[in-house]
Short mmCIF file of C-alpha atoms in Angstrom, two decimals:
data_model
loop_
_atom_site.label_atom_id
_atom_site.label_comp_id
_atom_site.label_asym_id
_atom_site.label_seq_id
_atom_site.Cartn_x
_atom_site.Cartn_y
_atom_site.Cartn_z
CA UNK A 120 172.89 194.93 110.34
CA UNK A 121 175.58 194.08 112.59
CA UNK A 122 173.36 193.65 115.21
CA UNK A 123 171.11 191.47 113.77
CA UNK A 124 173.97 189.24 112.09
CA UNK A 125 175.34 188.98 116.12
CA UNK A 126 171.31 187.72 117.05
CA UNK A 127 171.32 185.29 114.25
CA UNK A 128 174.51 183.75 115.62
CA UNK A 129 173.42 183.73 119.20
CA UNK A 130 170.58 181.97 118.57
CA UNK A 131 172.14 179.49 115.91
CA UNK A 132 175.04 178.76 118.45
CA UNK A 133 171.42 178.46 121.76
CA UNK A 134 170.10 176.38 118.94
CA UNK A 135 173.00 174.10 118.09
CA UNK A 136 173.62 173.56 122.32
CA UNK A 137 169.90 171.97 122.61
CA UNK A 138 170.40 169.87 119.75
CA UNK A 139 173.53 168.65 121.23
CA UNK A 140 172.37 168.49 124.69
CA UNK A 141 169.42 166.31 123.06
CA UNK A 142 172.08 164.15 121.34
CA UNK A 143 173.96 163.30 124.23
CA UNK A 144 171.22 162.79 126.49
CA UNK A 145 169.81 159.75 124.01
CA UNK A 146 173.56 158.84 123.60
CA UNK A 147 173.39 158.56 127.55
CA UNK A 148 169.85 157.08 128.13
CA UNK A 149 170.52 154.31 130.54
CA UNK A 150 167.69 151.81 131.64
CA UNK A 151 168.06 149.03 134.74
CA UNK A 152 165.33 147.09 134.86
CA UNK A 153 166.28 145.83 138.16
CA UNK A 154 166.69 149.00 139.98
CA UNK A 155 163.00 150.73 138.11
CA UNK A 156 161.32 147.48 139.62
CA UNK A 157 162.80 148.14 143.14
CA UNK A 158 161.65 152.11 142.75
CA UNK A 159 158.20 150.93 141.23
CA UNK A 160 158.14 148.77 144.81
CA UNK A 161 158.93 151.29 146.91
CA UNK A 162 156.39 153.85 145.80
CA UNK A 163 153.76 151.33 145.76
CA UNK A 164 154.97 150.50 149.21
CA UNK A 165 154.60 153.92 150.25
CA UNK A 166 150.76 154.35 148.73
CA UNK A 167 150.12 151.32 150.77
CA UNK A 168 149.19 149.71 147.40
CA UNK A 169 149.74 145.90 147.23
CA UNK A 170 152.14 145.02 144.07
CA UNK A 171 150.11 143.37 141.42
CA UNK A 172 149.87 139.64 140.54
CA UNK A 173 152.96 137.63 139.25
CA UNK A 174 152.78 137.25 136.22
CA UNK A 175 155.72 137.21 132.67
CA UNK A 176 153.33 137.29 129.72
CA UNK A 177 151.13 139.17 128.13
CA UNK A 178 149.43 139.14 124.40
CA UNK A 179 152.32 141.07 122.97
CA UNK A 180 156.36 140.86 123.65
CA UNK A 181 159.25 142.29 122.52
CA UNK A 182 162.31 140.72 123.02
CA UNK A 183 165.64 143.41 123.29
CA UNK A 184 168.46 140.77 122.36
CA UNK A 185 172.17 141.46 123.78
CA UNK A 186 172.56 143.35 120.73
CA UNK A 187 170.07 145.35 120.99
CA UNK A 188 168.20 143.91 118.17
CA UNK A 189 164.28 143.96 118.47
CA UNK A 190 162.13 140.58 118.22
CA UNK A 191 158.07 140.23 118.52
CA UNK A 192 155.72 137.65 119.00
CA UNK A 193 152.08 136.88 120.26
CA UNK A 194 150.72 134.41 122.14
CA UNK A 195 146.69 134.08 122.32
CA UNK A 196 146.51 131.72 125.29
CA UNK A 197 148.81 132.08 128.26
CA UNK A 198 148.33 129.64 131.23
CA UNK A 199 147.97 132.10 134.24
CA UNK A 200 148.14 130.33 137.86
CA UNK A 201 147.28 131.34 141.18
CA UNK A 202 150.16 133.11 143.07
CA UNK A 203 151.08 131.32 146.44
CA UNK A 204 152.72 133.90 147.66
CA UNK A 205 154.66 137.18 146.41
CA UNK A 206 157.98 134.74 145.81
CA UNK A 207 156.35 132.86 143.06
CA UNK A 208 158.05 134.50 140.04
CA UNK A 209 159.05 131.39 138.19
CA UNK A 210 157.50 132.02 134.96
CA UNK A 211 155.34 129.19 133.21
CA UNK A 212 156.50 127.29 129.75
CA UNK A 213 154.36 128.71 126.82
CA UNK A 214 155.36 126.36 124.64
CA UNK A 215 156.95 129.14 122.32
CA UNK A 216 158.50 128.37 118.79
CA UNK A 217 161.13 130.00 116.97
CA UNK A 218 158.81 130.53 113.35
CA UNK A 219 156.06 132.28 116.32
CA UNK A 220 159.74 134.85 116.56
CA UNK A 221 159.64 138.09 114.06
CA UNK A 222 162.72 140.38 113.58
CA UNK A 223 161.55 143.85 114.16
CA UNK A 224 164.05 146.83 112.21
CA UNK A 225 165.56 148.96 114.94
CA UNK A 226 164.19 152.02 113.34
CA UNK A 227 160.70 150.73 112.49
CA UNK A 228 159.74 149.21 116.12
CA UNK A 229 157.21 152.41 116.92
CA UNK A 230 155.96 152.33 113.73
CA UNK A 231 155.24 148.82 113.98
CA UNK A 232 153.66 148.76 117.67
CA UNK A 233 151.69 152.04 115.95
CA UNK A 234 150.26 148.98 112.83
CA UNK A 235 150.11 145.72 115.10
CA UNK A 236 149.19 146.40 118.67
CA UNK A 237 147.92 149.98 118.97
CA UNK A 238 144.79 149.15 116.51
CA UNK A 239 143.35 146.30 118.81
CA UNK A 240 140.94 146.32 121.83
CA UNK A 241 142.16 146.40 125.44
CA UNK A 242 142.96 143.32 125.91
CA UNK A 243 145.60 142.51 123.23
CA UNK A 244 147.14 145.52 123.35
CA UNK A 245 148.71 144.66 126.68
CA UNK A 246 152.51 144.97 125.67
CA UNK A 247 155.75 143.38 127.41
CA UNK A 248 159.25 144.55 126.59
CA UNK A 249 161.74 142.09 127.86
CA UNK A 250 165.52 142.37 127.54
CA UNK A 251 168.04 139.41 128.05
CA UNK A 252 170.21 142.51 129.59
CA UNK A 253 169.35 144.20 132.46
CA UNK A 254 170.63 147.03 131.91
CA UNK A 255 169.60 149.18 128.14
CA UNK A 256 171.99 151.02 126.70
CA UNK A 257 169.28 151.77 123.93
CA UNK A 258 168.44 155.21 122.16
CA UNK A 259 165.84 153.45 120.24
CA UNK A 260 164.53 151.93 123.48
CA UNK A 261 164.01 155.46 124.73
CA UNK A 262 162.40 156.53 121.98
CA UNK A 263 159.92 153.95 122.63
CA UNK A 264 159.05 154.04 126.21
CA UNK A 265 157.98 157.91 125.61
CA UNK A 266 155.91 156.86 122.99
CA UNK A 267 154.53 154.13 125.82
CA UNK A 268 153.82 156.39 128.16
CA UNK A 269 151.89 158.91 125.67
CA UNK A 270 148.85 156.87 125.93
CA UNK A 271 147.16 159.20 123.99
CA UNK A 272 149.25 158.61 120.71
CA UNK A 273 150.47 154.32 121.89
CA UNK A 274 146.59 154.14 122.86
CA UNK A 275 148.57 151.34 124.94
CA UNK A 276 147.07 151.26 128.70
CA UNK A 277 149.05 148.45 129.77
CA UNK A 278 152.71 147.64 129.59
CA UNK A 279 155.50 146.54 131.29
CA UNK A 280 159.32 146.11 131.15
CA UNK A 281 161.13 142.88 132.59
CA UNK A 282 164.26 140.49 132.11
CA UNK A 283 163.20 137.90 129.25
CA UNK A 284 162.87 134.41 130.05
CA UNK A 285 165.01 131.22 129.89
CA UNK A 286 162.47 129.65 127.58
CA UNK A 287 162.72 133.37 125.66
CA UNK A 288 166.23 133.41 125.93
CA UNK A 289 166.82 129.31 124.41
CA UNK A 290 164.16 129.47 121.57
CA UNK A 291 165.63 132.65 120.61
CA UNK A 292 168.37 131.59 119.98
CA UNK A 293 167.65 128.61 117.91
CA UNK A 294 165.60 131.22 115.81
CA UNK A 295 168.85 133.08 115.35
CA UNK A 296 170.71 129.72 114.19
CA UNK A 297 168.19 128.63 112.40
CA UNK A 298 168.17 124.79 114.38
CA UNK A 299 165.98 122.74 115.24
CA UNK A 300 164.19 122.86 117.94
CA UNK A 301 162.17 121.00 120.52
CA UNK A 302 161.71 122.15 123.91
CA UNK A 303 162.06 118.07 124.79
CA UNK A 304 165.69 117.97 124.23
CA UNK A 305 166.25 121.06 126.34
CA UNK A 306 167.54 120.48 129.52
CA UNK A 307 165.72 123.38 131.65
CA UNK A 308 166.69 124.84 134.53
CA UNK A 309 163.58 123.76 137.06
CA UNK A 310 164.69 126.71 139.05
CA UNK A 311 163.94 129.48 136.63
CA UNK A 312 160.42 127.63 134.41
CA UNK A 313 157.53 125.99 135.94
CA UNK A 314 155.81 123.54 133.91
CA UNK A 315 152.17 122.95 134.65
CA UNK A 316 150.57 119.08 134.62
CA UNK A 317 149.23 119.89 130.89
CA UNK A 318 152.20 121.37 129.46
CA UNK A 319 155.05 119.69 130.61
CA UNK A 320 157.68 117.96 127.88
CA UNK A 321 156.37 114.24 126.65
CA UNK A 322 159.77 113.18 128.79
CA UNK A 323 158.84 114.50 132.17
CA UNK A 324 155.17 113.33 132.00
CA UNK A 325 154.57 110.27 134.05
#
């Protein structure tokens, strides 16, 4: 009896260290979007296979606020543009909206890629997570990029992670205050949007 008391607690106490070691490693995921780009790069580099196209959008985003809060939204039409060259990475104005911005629960976000994206043909289930931080201090955000990269359970094929956008970043946060907003009174920062002939604000057109 003794014996088998001293086995129970040895494997409790095994048990117990896993859970624990599970624990802290989601306590101390750590994500840098900047530095996973440069790796993704390199091994490309080394396979001698050209990086793909520019490009920010896709059907689906998910925004990862400063505060780690999760937003979604969709956009049906994105204006794609030849790439000059490999340093064209200013991203194009969509035109987005705050009311085309959902809050997403924290706890929920799986579940919800699982109801609103997974369930859809190839095309729109091409998912972008983009974070106004570039590096994720994120448990949740772990949680999700294994479920990602399970394509057999996301049934996602395509997906990608990135910084989010200025024009992310500004309607955003007029969602959050819940102003006004018109991308005309903005003043954007030419540097970091490119606005095509067709889409450009009524005060730049000439």
């Amino acid at each position: 009896m003794t014996r088998i008391f001293i086995c129970f607690m040895i494997c409790f106490f095994l048990w117990n260290c896993d859970k624990k070691d599970e624990k802290t490693t989601e306590q101390n995921f750590t994500y840098i979007i900047s530095k996973e780009n440069e790796k993704y790069l390199k091994e490309l580099k080394i396979k001698e296979i050209p990086p793909p196209p520019s490009g920010f959008y896709g059907y689906n985003q998910i925004i990862i606020d400063k505060k780690n809060n999760f937003y979604f939204y969709q956009k049906e039409l994105i204006n794609w543009h030849c790439v000059v060259s490999p340093t064209d990475t200013i991203p194009d104005f969509i035109n987005l909206e705050p009311k085309e911005i959902i809050k997403i629960p924290n706890y929920s976000v799986i579940d919800f890629i699982k109801e609103n994206i997974s369930n859809k043909d190839e095309r729109h289930t091409m998912l972008v997570l983009a974070s106004q931080n570039d590096t994720i201090n994120n448990k949740d955000f772990k949680k999700i990029l294994n479920f990602l990269n399970d394509q057999s359970k996301s049934k996602i094929r395509i997906f990608t992670v990135r910084k989010s956008t200025q024009e992310e970043d500004t309607v955003l946060k007029y969602k959050k205050r819940n102003k006004y907003y018109n991308s005309d009174d903005i003043e954007w920062d030419k540097t970091r949007i490119k606005f095509l002939k067709f889409n450009l604000p009524f005060k730049n057109q000439k």
